[in-house]
Short mmCIF file of C-alpha atoms in Angstrom, two decimals:
data_model
loop_
_atom_site.label_atom_id
_atom_site.label_comp_id
_atom_site.label_asym_id
_atom_site.label_seq_id
_atom_site.Cartn_x
_atom_site.Cartn_y
_atom_site.Cartn_z
CA MET A 223 -8.35 2.38 15.76
CA THR A 224 -10.88 -0.46 15.75
CA MET A 225 -12.47 -2.01 12.69
CA ARG A 226 -15.72 -3.87 13.11
CA ASN A 227 -15.56 -7.41 11.77
CA SER A 228 -19.01 -6.86 10.24
CA ARG A 229 -17.34 -4.80 7.52
CA TRP A 230 -15.65 -7.89 6.19
CA HIS A 231 -18.38 -10.61 6.36
CA SER A 232 -18.24 -13.04 3.43
CA ARG A 233 -18.22 -16.69 2.49
CA ARG A 234 -15.39 -17.45 0.09
CA HIS A 235 -11.63 -16.93 -0.17
CA SER A 236 -10.44 -14.00 -2.30
CA ARG A 237 -7.54 -14.48 -4.68
CA TRP A 238 -7.30 -10.85 -5.78
CA CYS A 239 -4.00 -9.18 -4.79
CA VAL A 240 -2.13 -12.44 -4.23
CA ALA A 241 -0.52 -12.17 -7.65
CA ILE A 242 0.80 -8.74 -6.73
CA ALA A 243 2.62 -10.04 -3.70
CA ALA A 244 3.79 -13.12 -5.60
CA THR A 245 5.70 -10.89 -8.01
CA LEU A 246 7.96 -9.84 -5.16
CA LEU A 247 10.55 -12.61 -5.35
CA LEU A 248 12.18 -11.17 -2.30
CA ALA A 249 15.39 -13.10 -1.98
CA GLY A 250 18.87 -12.06 -0.98
CA CYS A 251 18.93 -8.30 -1.58
CA GLY A 252 21.54 -6.05 -0.02
CA GLY A 253 20.94 -3.60 2.79
CA GLY A 254 20.02 0.03 2.33
CA ALA A 255 21.91 3.22 2.99
CA GLU A 256 21.39 5.31 6.08
CA SER A 257 18.37 7.60 6.24
CA VAL A 258 19.18 11.13 5.13
CA SER A 259 17.34 14.30 6.01
CA TRP A 260 15.79 16.36 3.25
CA ASN A 261 15.42 20.04 4.09
CA GLY A 262 14.96 18.93 7.69
CA LYS A 263 11.40 17.74 6.94
CA ALA A 264 11.50 14.23 5.50
CA VAL A 265 13.93 11.36 5.30
CA ALA A 266 14.77 8.78 2.67
CA LEU A 267 13.98 5.49 4.37
CA THR A 268 16.33 2.53 4.54
CA LYS A 269 15.39 -0.92 3.28
CA GLU A 270 14.75 -2.08 6.84
CA GLN A 271 12.54 0.93 7.58
CA VAL A 272 10.49 0.19 4.46
CA ARG A 273 9.85 -3.31 5.75
CA GLU A 274 8.88 -1.96 9.15
CA VAL A 275 6.39 0.48 7.62
CA LEU A 276 4.43 -2.45 6.19
CA PRO A 277 1.94 -3.77 8.75
CA ASP A 278 2.73 -7.14 10.29
CA GLY A 279 0.51 -9.71 11.97
CA GLU A 280 0.53 -7.85 15.28
CA ALA A 281 -0.77 -4.70 13.62
CA MET A 282 -3.58 -6.51 11.77
CA THR A 283 -5.98 -7.91 14.34
CA GLY A 284 -8.51 -10.18 12.64
CA TRP A 285 -6.28 -10.79 9.61
CA GLU A 286 -3.82 -13.51 8.63
CA GLU A 287 -0.62 -12.98 6.67
CA SER A 288 -0.71 -14.32 3.12
CA ALA A 289 2.65 -12.81 2.24
CA ARG A 290 4.87 -11.49 5.03
CA PRO A 291 6.14 -7.89 4.86
CA LYS A 292 9.22 -7.75 2.63
CA SER A 293 11.31 -4.99 1.06
CA VAL A 294 13.79 -5.06 -1.80
CA GLU A 295 16.21 -2.72 -3.48
CA MET A 296 14.65 -1.25 -6.59
CA ASP A 297 16.05 -2.67 -9.82
CA GLU A 298 14.85 -3.18 -13.38
CA PHE A 299 12.54 -6.08 -12.48
CA TYR A 300 10.94 -4.39 -9.49
CA ARG A 301 10.51 -1.13 -11.39
CA SER A 302 8.41 -3.06 -13.90
CA GLN A 303 6.22 -4.30 -11.03
CA ALA A 304 6.00 -1.06 -9.05
CA CYS A 305 5.63 1.33 -12.00
CA PRO A 306 3.75 -0.63 -14.70
CA ILE A 307 3.57 2.15 -17.28
CA LYS A 308 5.67 2.90 -20.35
CA GLY A 309 9.30 3.34 -19.44
CA ASN A 310 8.45 2.56 -15.81
CA LYS A 311 7.72 6.23 -15.34
CA GLY A 312 7.25 7.17 -11.72
CA CYS A 313 10.11 5.01 -10.49
CA GLU A 314 12.79 7.63 -11.12
CA ASN A 315 14.96 8.08 -8.01
CA SER A 316 13.15 5.26 -6.22
CA ARG A 317 15.28 3.25 -3.81
CA PHE A 318 13.20 0.45 -2.31
CA TYR A 319 9.95 -1.40 -2.94
CA GLY A 320 7.92 -3.39 -0.43
CA ALA A 321 4.71 -5.39 -0.12
CA ALA A 322 2.63 -7.37 2.36
CA THR A 323 -0.64 -9.24 1.81
CA PHE A 324 -3.28 -10.28 4.35
CA ARG A 325 -6.49 -12.28 4.25
CA HIS A 326 -9.26 -11.46 6.68
CA ASP A 327 -10.28 -14.24 9.05
CA ASP A 328 -13.63 -14.46 7.26
CA GLY A 329 -11.65 -16.05 4.43
CA ALA A 330 -12.99 -13.95 1.56
CA THR A 331 -11.39 -10.52 1.85
CA SER A 332 -7.78 -9.65 1.10
CA VAL A 333 -5.62 -6.57 1.23
CA THR A 334 -2.20 -5.83 -0.22
CA PHE A 335 -0.05 -2.99 1.06
CA LEU A 336 2.60 -1.56 -1.26
CA ILE A 337 5.30 1.05 -0.74
CA ILE A 338 7.88 2.78 -2.92
CA ALA A 339 10.58 4.71 -1.06
CA TYR A 340 12.28 7.56 -2.93
CA ASP A 341 15.50 9.48 -2.38
CA SER A 342 13.66 12.72 -1.56
CA GLU A 343 10.25 14.22 -0.99
CA GLN A 344 10.47 15.98 -4.34
CA SER A 345 10.95 12.69 -6.18
CA ALA A 346 7.92 11.16 -4.46
CA ARG A 347 5.83 14.24 -5.20
CA GLU A 348 6.78 14.20 -8.89
CA ALA A 349 5.84 10.51 -9.19
CA TYR A 350 2.48 10.84 -7.45
CA ASP A 351 0.15 11.95 -10.25
CA MET A 352 2.02 9.92 -12.85
CA LEU A 353 1.42 6.66 -11.00
CA TRP A 354 -2.13 7.40 -9.89
CA ASP A 355 -3.33 8.57 -13.30
CA GLY A 356 -1.23 6.12 -15.29
CA ALA A 357 -1.61 2.92 -13.29
CA TYR A 358 -3.00 2.52 -9.79
CA GLY A 359 -6.10 4.65 -10.10
CA LYS A 360 -7.31 2.39 -12.92
CA THR A 361 -7.07 -0.92 -11.07
CA VAL A 362 -10.68 -0.99 -9.85
CA GLY A 363 -12.40 -0.34 -13.17
CA GLN A 364 -13.39 2.66 -15.24
CA GLY A 365 -16.71 3.01 -13.45
CA ALA A 366 -15.13 3.25 -10.01
CA LYS A 367 -16.08 6.18 -7.80
CA THR A 368 -13.77 8.33 -5.74
CA PHE A 369 -14.16 8.55 -1.98
CA GLY A 370 -12.50 10.46 0.82
CA ILE A 371 -9.97 8.95 3.19
CA GLY A 372 -9.54 11.95 5.45
CA SER A 373 -6.43 14.07 5.80
CA ILE A 374 -3.88 11.27 6.01
CA GLY A 375 -0.49 11.87 4.43
CA ASP A 376 0.62 14.80 2.30
CA GLU A 377 -1.43 13.74 -0.73
CA ARG A 378 -4.12 11.11 -1.06
CA ASP A 379 -6.60 9.55 -3.51
CA ALA A 380 -9.02 6.62 -3.30
CA ARG A 381 -11.41 4.79 -5.62
CA PHE A 382 -14.02 2.11 -4.96
CA GLY A 383 -15.17 -0.18 -7.75
CA SER A 384 -14.78 -3.81 -8.75
CA SER A 385 -11.77 -6.08 -8.55
CA GLY A 386 -12.64 -8.73 -11.11
CA TYR A 387 -14.86 -9.85 -13.95
CA GLY A 388 -17.62 -10.95 -11.60
CA GLY A 389 -18.17 -7.49 -10.17
CA GLU A 390 -16.65 -8.29 -6.80
CA PRO A 391 -15.95 -5.12 -4.79
CA GLY A 392 -12.45 -3.70 -4.80
CA ALA A 393 -10.79 -0.50 -3.68
CA VAL A 394 -7.44 1.20 -4.06
CA THR A 395 -5.91 4.10 -2.15
CA GLN A 396 -2.73 6.00 -2.87
CA THR A 397 -1.04 8.23 -0.32
CA ARG A 398 2.17 10.21 -0.22
CA VAL A 399 3.86 10.52 3.14
CA GLY A 400 7.07 12.50 2.81
CA THR A 401 9.48 10.50 0.68
CA THR A 402 7.20 7.48 0.24
CA LEU A 403 4.25 6.53 -1.93
CA LEU A 404 1.85 4.03 -0.36
CA TRP A 405 -0.97 1.88 -1.72
CA THR A 406 -3.73 -0.13 -0.10
CA ARG A 407 -5.53 -2.54 -2.44
CA ALA A 408 -8.49 -4.44 -0.99
CA ALA A 409 -10.98 -6.85 -2.52
CA SER A 410 -13.58 -9.43 -1.54
CA THR A 411 -15.46 -12.25 -3.20
CA ASP A 412 -18.54 -11.17 -1.25
CA LYS A 413 -20.31 -8.12 -2.67
CA GLY A 414 -20.73 -6.78 0.87
CA GLY A 415 -17.31 -7.83 2.01
CA ILE A 416 -15.59 -4.44 2.05
CA ASP A 417 -16.72 -0.86 2.48
CA GLU A 418 -15.19 2.59 2.42
CA ASP A 419 -14.77 2.80 6.18
CA GLY A 420 -12.80 -0.44 6.30
CA VAL A 421 -10.53 0.62 3.44
CA ARG A 422 -10.04 4.00 5.09
CA ASP A 423 -8.91 2.28 8.30
CA LEU A 424 -6.37 0.17 6.43
CA ALA A 425 -4.94 3.12 4.49
CA THR A 426 -4.68 5.17 7.68
CA VAL A 427 -2.66 2.47 9.44
CA LEU A 428 -0.17 2.35 6.58
CA ALA A 429 0.15 6.14 6.40
CA LYS A 430 0.66 6.45 10.16
CA ARG A 431 3.38 3.82 10.09
CA ALA A 432 5.17 5.67 7.29
CA ARG A 433 5.01 8.91 9.25
CA GLN A 434 6.36 7.22 12.36
CA ALA A 435 9.32 5.84 10.40
CA GLN A 436 10.13 9.26 8.94
CA ASP A 437 9.96 10.75 12.43
CA GLY A 438 12.65 8.28 13.47
CA ASP A 439 10.28 6.08 15.47
CA THR A 440 9.60 2.36 15.12
CA PRO A 441 6.26 2.01 13.29
CA SER A 442 3.58 0.85 15.72
CA ALA A 443 0.22 2.01 14.32
CA ALA A 444 -2.30 -0.85 14.27
CA LEU A 445 -5.94 -1.54 13.53
CA ASP A 446 -6.72 -2.08 17.18
CA GLY A 447 -4.94 0.94 18.58
#
């Protein structure tokens, strides 16, 4: 998969999404349990697999890491970050949380990838609507429009709107792949800095990597292949 750099032309550095990654104070957490099959169709990922699902520098041609891919065991603090609604609804039976943030080499566009790994496909499915309707779907403004991101994952939603008070463009996608929920949050300080095709490419990479992990493979999907 190749993304044209023209999709991300801009002039200034974007600070949107950095705060999200900064909340992940990813220090000294214990390892995860072994992956377990669920009805022979999906697996509950380990902490290490969650980290591997998140794209790294090699997978993101034309981008620079702002916050390296990290994963943590879910606890009270991380539930408040991952599921920012009353009672942290949507984090029931979650096991791990991960994030990675990149800035495009044009200096103005950023993207944050997020993942919650659950103990089963059913748990992820039950959390899907709760988190989209209650939190993530609202992050790009009430006037945001929906757009299609293809047939990636088992469930998917996307909205394109603004990321800040100045009307800068922003987009969010949410995807369920088996036992995981995935988010791609992109923004730019340039009003032409991001478009639906570029966001679709980013969300597809994340979803493919999650599928590869649940198939027992090392995630390798990248923007340039």
